[in-house]
Short mmCIF file of C-alpha atoms and ligand atoms in Angstrom, two decimals:
data_model
loop_
_atom_site.label_atom_id
_atom_site.label_comp_id
_atom_site.label_asym_id
_atom_site.label_seq_id
_atom_site.Cartn_x
_atom_site.Cartn_y
_atom_site.Cartn_z
CA UNK H 1 62.59 21.35 66.78
CA UNK H 2 63.08 25.32 64.48
CA UNK H 3 64.03 23.29 61.87
CA UNK H 4 67.22 25.48 61.90
CA UNK H 5 70.55 24.61 63.55
CA UNK H 6 69.58 20.91 63.41
CA UNK H 7 70.24 20.89 60.21
CA UNK H 8 73.32 22.96 60.01
CA UNK H 9 74.79 20.69 62.74
CA UNK H 10 78.76 21.41 61.50
CA UNK H 11 79.44 17.64 62.90
CA UNK H 12 76.99 15.69 60.74
CA UNK H 13 77.97 17.96 58.03
CA UNK H 14 81.91 16.61 58.28
CA UNK H 15 80.97 13.41 58.29
CA UNK H 16 78.42 13.66 55.23
CA UNK H 17 80.91 15.31 53.21
CA UNK H 18 83.54 12.83 54.15
CA UNK H 19 81.47 9.82 52.90
CA UNK H 20 80.98 11.47 49.49
CA UNK H 21 84.70 11.87 49.30
CA UNK H 22 84.27 7.89 50.15
CA UNK H 23 81.92 6.92 47.82
CA UNK H 24 83.02 8.77 44.54
CA UNK H 25 85.08 7.38 42.91
CA UNK H 26 84.64 9.75 39.88
CA UNK H 27 84.07 13.70 39.60
CA UNK H 28 80.17 13.24 39.79
CA UNK H 29 78.26 16.46 38.15
CA UNK H 30 75.60 17.00 40.10
CA UNK H 31 72.57 19.65 39.24
CA UNK H 32 71.42 21.56 41.47
CA UNK H 33 67.71 23.14 40.37
CA UNK H 34 67.04 25.86 42.20
CA UNK H 35 69.08 29.45 43.00
CA UNK H 36 68.73 29.34 46.49
CA UNK H 37 70.40 25.80 46.88
CA UNK H 38 73.01 27.52 44.73
CA UNK H 39 73.50 30.61 47.09
CA UNK H 40 73.44 28.19 49.82
CA UNK H 41 76.01 25.64 48.53
CA UNK H 42 78.54 28.31 48.02
CA UNK H 43 77.61 30.90 51.30
CA UNK H 44 78.04 27.22 53.36
CA UNK H 45 81.18 26.05 51.60
CA UNK H 46 79.93 22.78 50.52
CA UNK H 47 80.97 23.14 46.44
CA UNK H 48 84.40 24.64 47.48
CA UNK H 49 85.01 21.73 49.79
CA UNK H 50 83.98 19.39 46.96
CA UNK H 51 86.19 20.98 44.45
CA UNK H 52 87.95 17.62 42.62
CA UNK H 53 85.24 15.11 44.28
CA UNK H 54 82.34 16.05 42.83
CA UNK H 55 80.99 18.90 39.96
CA UNK H 56 78.40 21.08 41.05
CA UNK H 57 76.39 22.98 38.16
CA UNK H 58 73.82 24.95 39.02
CA UNK H 59 70.65 25.39 36.90
CA UNK H 60 68.19 27.59 35.70
CA UNK H 61 66.01 27.97 38.89
CA UNK H 62 66.62 31.73 39.67
CA UNK H 63 63.27 33.17 38.51
CA UNK H 64 65.11 36.77 38.10
CA UNK H 65 67.42 35.43 35.82
CA UNK H 66 64.77 33.69 33.44
CA UNK H 67 62.74 36.69 33.13
CA UNK H 68 62.96 38.28 29.50
CA UNK H 69 64.40 41.16 29.11
CA UNK H 70 61.02 42.29 26.84
CA UNK H 71 59.26 41.68 29.88
CA UNK H 72 60.98 44.24 31.90
CA UNK H 73 60.62 46.33 28.66
CA UNK H 74 56.48 46.41 29.24
CA UNK H 75 57.07 46.87 32.83
CA UNK H 76 59.17 49.74 32.12
CA UNK H 77 57.01 51.10 29.41
CA UNK H 78 53.69 50.44 31.91
CA UNK H 79 55.67 52.51 35.09
CA UNK H 80 56.31 55.58 32.56
CA UNK H 81 52.54 56.08 31.95
CA UNK H 82 50.52 58.72 34.13
CA UNK H 83 48.27 57.51 36.96
CA UNK H 84 50.09 53.96 36.68
CA UNK H 85 52.36 52.57 39.84
CA UNK H 86 54.66 49.60 38.93
CA UNK H 87 55.16 46.50 41.81
CA UNK H 88 57.11 43.52 41.32
CA UNK H 89 59.85 42.27 44.27
CA UNK H 90 62.97 43.94 45.05
CA UNK H 91 65.61 41.89 42.80
CA UNK H 92 63.84 42.84 40.02
CA UNK H 93 64.26 46.51 40.22
CA UNK H 94 68.07 46.02 38.99
CA UNK H 95 67.81 43.22 35.98
CA UNK H 96 68.55 45.06 33.00
CA UNK H 97 65.98 44.95 30.27
CA UNK H 98 67.02 45.18 26.73
CA UNK H 99 67.97 48.94 26.68
CA UNK H 100 67.34 49.56 30.44
CA UNK H 101 66.38 48.42 34.26
CA UNK H 102 63.54 49.55 36.08
CA UNK H 103 65.33 50.96 39.01
CA UNK H 104 67.14 53.36 36.04
CA UNK H 105 62.89 54.16 34.84
CA UNK H 106 62.19 54.86 38.73
CA UNK H 107 65.37 57.57 39.10
CA UNK H 108 63.98 58.81 36.20
CA UNK H 109 60.62 59.14 37.55
CA UNK H 110 58.72 56.37 36.84
CA UNK H 111 56.17 55.12 38.88
CA UNK H 112 58.25 52.17 40.99
CA UNK H 113 57.55 50.57 43.94
CA UNK H 114 59.11 47.40 45.29
CA UNK H 115 56.84 44.72 47.20
CA UNK H 116 58.01 41.45 48.97
CA UNK H 117 54.18 39.56 47.98
CA UNK H 118 51.51 40.25 45.13
CA UNK H 119 48.69 39.83 48.07
CA UNK H 120 50.51 43.43 49.80
CA UNK H 121 50.52 45.10 45.98
CA UNK H 122 46.45 44.05 46.49
CA UNK H 123 45.92 45.89 49.40
CA UNK H 124 47.74 48.62 48.11
CA UNK H 125 45.09 49.11 45.00
CA UNK H 126 42.86 48.98 48.14
CA UNK H 127 44.02 52.02 50.11
CA UNK H 128 45.02 54.20 46.79
CA UNK H 129 42.19 53.70 44.51
CA UNK H 130 43.22 56.96 42.32
CA UNK H 131 46.14 54.18 40.96
CA UNK H 132 46.14 51.85 38.45
CA UNK H 133 48.60 48.98 39.99
CA UNK H 134 50.21 47.00 37.77
CA UNK H 135 51.96 44.04 39.51
CA UNK H 136 55.12 42.71 37.88
CA UNK H 137 54.55 38.74 38.82
CA UNK H 138 57.68 36.32 38.40
CA UNK H 139 58.76 33.02 39.47
CA UNK H 140 58.19 29.15 39.58
CA UNK H 141 55.43 27.50 41.07
CA UNK H 142 56.75 28.31 44.36
CA UNK H 143 55.49 31.82 44.11
CA UNK H 144 52.77 31.65 41.58
CA UNK H 145 50.30 30.55 44.13
CA UNK H 146 50.62 33.90 45.74
CA UNK H 147 50.26 35.76 42.24
CA UNK H 148 47.30 33.94 41.70
CA UNK H 149 45.76 34.42 45.42
CA UNK H 150 46.20 37.57 44.73
CA UNK H 151 44.11 37.95 41.80
CA UNK H 152 41.31 36.38 43.23
CA UNK H 153 41.26 38.64 46.38
CA UNK H 154 41.38 41.45 43.68
CA UNK H 155 38.19 39.88 41.95
CA UNK H 156 36.36 39.24 45.29
CA UNK H 157 37.26 42.71 46.46
CA UNK H 158 35.92 44.28 43.09
CA UNK H 159 38.97 46.14 42.36
CA UNK H 160 39.74 47.72 39.02
CA UNK H 161 42.84 49.36 40.00
CA UNK H 162 44.70 46.23 39.80
CA UNK H 163 46.26 43.98 37.48
CA UNK H 164 49.43 41.90 36.01
CA UNK H 165 52.00 41.58 34.28
CA UNK H 166 53.07 37.67 34.32
CA UNK H 167 56.22 35.92 33.62
CA UNK H 168 55.37 32.93 35.56
CA UNK H 169 57.75 29.58 34.74
CA UNK H 170 57.46 25.87 35.55
CA UNK H 171 60.02 23.98 36.46
CA UNK H 172 60.19 20.53 34.99
CA UNK H 173 60.29 21.37 31.14
CA UNK H 174 63.06 23.52 32.07
CA UNK H 175 64.99 20.35 33.44
CA UNK H 176 63.41 18.22 30.61
CA UNK H 177 65.44 20.85 28.15
CA UNK H 178 68.63 20.65 29.78
CA UNK H 179 68.12 16.51 30.40
CA UNK H 180 66.89 15.86 26.50
CA UNK H 181 69.44 18.23 25.46
CA UNK H 182 72.10 16.54 23.07
CA UNK H 183 74.76 18.70 25.15
CA UNK H 184 73.52 18.48 28.36
CA UNK H 185 76.36 18.07 30.81
CA UNK H 186 75.20 16.18 33.67
CA UNK H 187 74.88 13.19 36.07
CA UNK H 188 71.93 13.72 37.77
CA UNK H 189 69.39 16.42 39.31
CA UNK H 190 68.81 17.87 42.83
CA UNK H 191 65.46 18.96 42.72
CA UNK H 192 63.85 22.37 43.68
CA UNK H 193 62.80 21.46 47.30
CA UNK H 194 60.49 24.64 47.30
CA UNK H 195 58.91 24.03 44.05
CA UNK H 196 57.82 20.32 45.17
CA UNK H 197 56.07 21.35 48.33
CA UNK H 198 53.41 22.90 45.55
CA UNK H 199 53.95 20.55 42.81
CA UNK H 200 54.75 16.98 44.68
CA UNK H 201 56.85 14.95 42.11
CA UNK H 202 54.85 12.54 40.74
CA UNK H 203 55.62 13.53 37.38
CA UNK H 204 59.61 13.15 38.70
CA UNK H 205 59.87 9.19 37.54
CA UNK H 206 59.46 9.47 33.76
CA UNK H 207 61.74 12.45 33.72
CA UNK H 208 64.17 10.00 35.77
CA UNK H 209 63.46 6.39 33.46
CA UNK H 210 63.33 8.64 30.44
CA UNK H 211 66.88 10.80 30.85
CA UNK H 212 68.91 8.39 32.77
CA UNK H 213 69.32 10.81 35.82
CA UNK H 214 68.68 10.41 38.93
CA UNK H 215 66.52 13.21 40.79
CA UNK H 216 66.93 13.96 44.61
CA UNK H 217 64.27 16.45 45.72
CA UNK H 218 65.87 18.23 48.22
CA UNK H 219 65.80 20.99 50.48
CA UNK H 220 68.40 24.14 51.50
CA UNK H 221 69.80 23.28 54.71
CA UNK H 222 73.72 22.51 54.95
CA UNK H 223 72.40 18.90 55.40
CA UNK H 224 69.86 18.70 53.18
CA UNK H 225 72.43 19.85 50.48
CA UNK H 226 74.64 17.23 51.66
CA UNK H 227 72.36 14.61 51.89
CA UNK H 228 71.30 14.84 48.37
CA UNK H 229 74.53 14.78 46.82
CA UNK H 230 75.75 11.55 49.44
CA UNK H 231 72.64 9.70 48.12
CA UNK H 232 73.03 11.11 44.36
CA UNK H 233 76.57 9.84 44.70
CA UNK H 234 75.13 6.56 46.04
CA UNK H 235 72.43 5.96 42.95
CA UNK H 236 75.53 6.98 40.40
CA UNK H 237 77.72 3.79 41.65
CA UNK H 238 75.22 1.46 41.69
CA UNK H 239 74.20 2.94 38.15
CA UNK H 240 70.64 3.09 39.57
CA UNK H 241 67.92 5.65 38.34
CA UNK H 242 65.62 6.46 40.58
CA UNK H 243 63.68 9.36 42.21
CA UNK H 244 64.18 9.55 45.93
CA UNK H 245 62.53 12.74 48.39
CA UNK H 246 65.38 13.68 50.67
CA UNK H 247 63.02 16.63 52.00
CA UNK H 248 60.21 14.54 53.35
CA UNK H 249 59.43 17.31 55.90
CA UNK H 250 58.26 19.91 53.63
CA UNK H 251 57.19 17.54 50.35
CA UNK H 252 54.72 15.06 49.72
CA UNK H 253 53.67 13.27 46.71
CA UNK H 254 51.41 14.55 45.69
CA UNK H 255 52.39 18.27 46.51
CA UNK H 256 50.30 20.90 48.37
CA UNK H 257 46.39 20.40 46.98
CA UNK H 258 45.14 23.84 47.75
CA UNK H 259 47.93 25.45 46.43
CA UNK H 260 47.92 23.26 43.19
CA UNK H 261 43.69 24.13 43.23
CA UNK H 262 44.92 28.18 43.62
CA UNK H 263 47.34 27.54 40.71
CA UNK H 264 44.50 25.53 37.72
CA UNK H 265 41.96 27.85 39.31
CA UNK H 266 43.45 30.97 37.72
CA UNK H 267 46.55 29.71 35.13
CA UNK H 268 46.75 27.69 32.36
CA UNK H 269 49.87 26.25 30.36
CA UNK H 270 51.13 28.24 27.91
CA UNK H 271 54.72 28.33 25.43
CA UNK H 272 56.89 30.49 27.90
CA UNK H 273 59.96 32.42 26.37
CA UNK H 274 63.18 32.10 29.26
CA UNK H 275 66.24 34.72 29.15
CA UNK H 276 69.07 33.13 27.62
CA UNK H 277 67.03 29.73 26.83
CA UNK H 278 64.69 30.84 24.29
CA UNK H 279 60.96 29.91 24.16
CA UNK H 280 60.32 26.03 25.72
CA UNK H 281 56.99 25.14 25.21
CA UNK H 282 54.63 24.51 27.71
CA UNK H 283 57.16 26.31 30.28
CA UNK H 284 54.79 28.79 31.51
CA UNK H 285 51.94 29.71 33.47
CA UNK H 286 49.82 32.25 31.40
CA UNK H 287 46.32 34.23 32.95
CA UNK H 288 43.14 32.20 32.13
CA UNK H 289 40.82 34.09 29.55
CA UNK H 290 38.54 34.14 32.64
CA UNK H 291 41.01 36.09 34.51
CA UNK H 292 41.64 38.62 31.50
CA UNK H 293 40.05 41.79 32.97
CA UNK H 294 43.16 41.30 35.10
CA UNK H 295 45.72 40.90 32.29
CA UNK H 296 47.98 43.95 32.45
CA UNK H 297 48.47 42.95 28.23
CA UNK H 298 45.10 42.60 27.84
CA UNK H 299 44.15 45.98 29.58
CA UNK H 300 46.67 48.01 28.37
CA UNK H 301 46.78 46.63 24.83
CA UNK H 302 51.03 45.77 25.69
CA UNK H 303 52.29 43.67 22.35
CA UNK H 304 55.27 41.43 23.06
CA UNK H 305 58.14 43.19 21.09
CA UNK H 306 60.12 40.70 19.49
CA UNK H 307 63.67 43.05 19.66
CA UNK H 308 66.42 40.94 20.38
CA UNK H 309 69.03 43.12 21.43
CA UNK H 310 72.99 42.37 21.47
CA UNK H 311 74.39 41.32 24.49
CA UNK H 312 77.79 39.80 25.71
CA UNK H 313 75.95 37.98 28.91
CA UNK H 314 76.10 34.61 28.00
CA UNK H 315 73.70 33.70 31.27
CA UNK H 316 71.74 31.01 28.65
CA UNK H 317 75.11 28.85 29.11
CA UNK H 318 75.51 29.28 32.42
CA UNK H 319 71.84 28.33 33.51
CA UNK H 320 72.50 24.89 31.50
CA UNK H 321 75.66 24.57 33.18
CA UNK H 322 77.74 24.78 30.30
CA UNK H 323 79.80 27.88 31.20
CA UNK H 324 80.86 28.62 34.50
CA UNK H 325 80.60 32.13 35.51
CA UNK H 326 84.29 32.72 35.81
CA UNK H 327 84.59 31.99 32.26
CA UNK H 328 82.52 34.51 30.88
CA UNK H 329 85.21 37.00 29.72
CA UNK H 330 82.77 40.27 31.69
CA UNK H 331 82.89 38.47 34.60
CA UNK H 332 84.26 40.45 37.50
CA UNK H 333 85.62 43.24 34.53
CA UNK H 334 82.75 44.84 33.42
CA UNK H 335 79.92 42.72 35.14
CA UNK H 336 79.92 42.45 38.83
CA UNK H 337 76.71 42.86 40.43
CA UNK H 338 77.00 46.89 41.59
CA UNK H 339 76.96 46.66 37.84
CA UNK H 340 75.26 43.72 36.32
CA UNK H 341 75.80 42.51 32.39
CA UNK H 342 73.04 40.16 32.92
CA UNK H 343 70.37 39.01 35.10
CA UNK H 344 72.29 36.05 37.10
CA UNK H 345 74.65 39.07 38.58
CA UNK H 346 71.67 40.73 40.02
CA UNK H 347 70.00 38.63 41.68
CA UNK H 348 72.01 36.66 45.29
CA UNK H 349 70.14 33.39 43.24
CA UNK H 350 71.69 34.24 40.58
CA UNK H 351 74.82 31.47 39.50
CA UNK H 352 77.12 34.52 38.57
CA UNK H 353 77.00 36.80 41.97
CA UNK H 354 76.85 33.62 43.83
CA UNK H 355 80.37 33.25 42.45
CA UNK H 356 81.13 36.85 42.64
CA UNK H 357 80.18 36.71 46.08
CA UNK H 358 81.30 33.36 47.26
CA UNK H 359 84.19 32.62 44.89
CA UNK H 360 86.65 35.55 45.04
CA UNK H 361 85.99 36.37 48.52
CA UNK H 362 86.76 32.47 49.25
CA UNK H 363 89.66 31.83 52.06
CA UNK H 364 87.73 34.67 54.33
CA UNK H 365 84.68 33.73 53.39
CA UNK H 366 83.81 30.13 54.18
CA UNK H 367 81.48 28.66 56.99
CA UNK H 368 82.13 26.66 59.53
CA UNK H 369 81.40 23.46 58.15
CA UNK H 370 83.98 23.56 55.33
CA UNK H 371 87.24 21.56 56.05
CA UNK X 1 63.18 35.69 47.23
CA UNK X 2 63.90 32.38 47.15
CA UNK X 3 65.59 31.86 50.63
CA UNK X 4 62.34 30.88 51.87
CA UNK X 5 63.34 29.79 55.99
CA UNK X 6 60.50 28.17 58.34
CA UNK X 7 58.37 30.46 60.81
CA UNK X 8 56.80 29.29 63.64
CA UNK X 9 52.81 29.81 63.61
CA UNK X 10 52.28 32.54 66.46
CA UNK X 11 48.45 32.97 66.20
CA UNK X 12 45.56 32.40 63.61
CA UNK X 13 44.57 36.27 63.04
CA UNK X 14 41.41 35.24 60.31
CA UNK X 15 40.21 31.84 59.09
CA UNK X 16 38.58 33.26 56.02
CA UNK X 17 39.46 30.97 52.68
CA UNK X 18 40.84 33.93 50.49
CA UNK X 19 42.10 36.47 53.40
CA UNK X 20 43.00 33.21 55.51
CA UNK X 21 45.93 34.66 57.62
CA UNK X 22 48.72 33.88 60.66
CA UNK X 23 50.72 35.69 62.53
CA UNK X 24 54.44 33.74 62.46
CA UNK X 25 57.82 34.08 64.00
CA UNK X 26 60.95 33.90 61.68
CA UNK X 27 63.74 33.91 64.84
CA UNK X 28 62.24 36.52 66.29
CA UNK X 29 60.77 38.74 63.52
CA UNK X 30 57.12 38.59 63.50
CA UNK X 31 55.32 38.84 60.06
CA UNK X 32 51.66 37.97 59.09
CA UNK X 33 51.56 35.69 56.66
CA UNK X 34 48.44 34.05 54.31
CA UNK X 35 47.88 30.92 55.40
CA UNK X 36 44.92 29.92 52.21
CA UNK X 37 47.09 27.42 51.57
CA UNK X 38 47.94 25.80 54.96
CA UNK X 39 44.41 25.34 56.68
CA UNK X 40 45.57 22.78 58.44
CA UNK X 41 48.49 24.34 60.54
CA UNK X 42 48.06 24.70 64.17
CA UNK X 43 49.37 27.42 66.44
CA UNK X 44 53.52 26.32 67.26
CA UNK X 45 53.30 24.19 64.12
CA UNK X 46 56.52 25.91 61.50
CA UNK X 47 55.31 26.52 57.93
CA UNK X 48 57.92 27.63 54.75
CA UNK X 49 56.56 30.96 53.08
CA UNK X 50 57.33 32.25 49.72
CA UNK X 51 56.13 36.07 48.72
CA UNK X 52 53.95 36.25 51.87
CA UNK X 53 52.10 33.00 51.28
CA UNK X 54 53.08 29.91 53.52
CA UNK X 55 53.12 26.55 50.87
CA UNK X 56 54.39 24.00 53.38
CA UNK X 57 53.37 22.67 56.77
CA UNK X 58 56.79 21.04 58.47
CA UNK X 59 56.00 17.70 59.50
CA UNK X 60 58.07 17.50 62.75
CA UNK X 61 57.95 13.11 62.46
CA UNK X 62 59.34 13.36 58.97
CA UNK X 63 61.82 15.56 60.19
CA UNK X 64 63.19 13.54 63.22
CA UNK X 65 63.63 10.68 60.39
CA UNK X 66 66.02 12.36 58.22
CA UNK X 67 67.65 13.93 61.20
CA UNK X 68 68.22 10.17 63.08
CA UNK X 69 69.72 8.99 59.31
CA UNK X 70 72.48 11.60 60.18
CA UNK X 71 73.11 10.53 64.04
CA UNK X 72 73.87 6.87 62.31
CA UNK X 73 76.68 8.25 60.05
CA UNK X 74 80.08 6.70 60.93
CA UNK X 75 82.02 8.60 63.32
CA UNK X 76 84.44 11.58 62.65
CA UNK X 77 87.70 10.04 63.52
CA UNK X 78 89.41 13.09 62.61
CA UNK X 79 87.17 14.66 65.39
CA UNK X 80 88.06 12.66 68.04
S1 SF4 G 1 79.34 37.26 34.36
FE1 SF4 G 1 77.60 38.71 33.76
S2 SF4 G 1 77.74 38.94 31.70
FE2 SF4 G 1 78.89 36.99 32.35
S3 SF4 G 1 77.68 35.48 32.13
FE3 SF4 G 1 77.03 36.36 34.06
S4 SF4 G 1 75.88 37.80 34.09
FE4 SF4 G 1 76.10 37.83 32.26
#
């Protein structure tokens, strides 16, 4: 078993599609929380195949999309200081801040390097003692353990040229925000499977019961996604509210204890600003006081600039499922992956970019599983 | 950055609690990853990696159970 082809079997995909079509008596609105799921639903033609049967709504789970513009501004400010090298994930480079992006700043001589992992940034700092390395750390609970491990390694190695500019977010408060909003427009969640590998799902039962929305813990392969949708439809048709783990090969109810230990050692829960959504209480992970020496905001005395720039981007509505990208006036006009006006058009996990890539090319881009 | 795909553990490199690493194979592409969060993984196991660290070991029995459910789906008549 390689855990890939087995979960992409086209015949089983067709059977699952058929089961969903037969079962659904109305067009249930199901939100996939994670950007990776959004990407795969569109790339594999699942959303397209279920058009008119199930409405798939794409949630706030693209970390690149929810990082506030002001954090990008801070990163750019640091990258412009002599002696500092700003490192971050490739996707972050093109995200617009309030004025410009890290990529544009780099073209103007700022020190910016891509890095696949915060651990690589620690390695780079170790090998370049003359450079002050700042890692811009974003992401959900899937990525936060890597950040926590990086800072622990840096302390163990006694590095004094490594620090973090953090903007880590937690999934559950964002799901709550959507579920309890008076404008809530969904009937159920496909919860982010990889986040659940870390956090587990013990806390989801309360959310499901209080909100009346079933929650399916779902993986990323086509059969995982279809199975999640099928079970969601079954529950909705029976009027049942439940939390079901459809990704049991990777997710345990208690999550990953070692990863959680890293998170509690290094981070505390803080209020966090989300791009497009504003400040959500207890929705972020900030460095504990004990790790202050590795906090770039402390080390370089950065103030959070509260200037909110005027933007035509309607990402907040897109992230809550209230607006389809195609209904944004800028979509495909002034906003496209080569020239993103907003963060959801940057990352391949961003809803706008996924729609641009797979919807406009739908006829020749459908994968083998659809139809 | 979140399209975590499964990688096969081919060799352990370091068992240190902070610097534990293994060589993984992602469908022919070899890459070193941190194993701090999956110390129980053995050579031959598959793990899911995010941002350079393995965050979950895949459970083959659970995977087989899920696949068995799929094979019980009613046959697709249009196929026949
Ligand atoms: S299409 Fe562009 S401007 Fe419109 S919501 Fe998406 S990212 Fe923002």
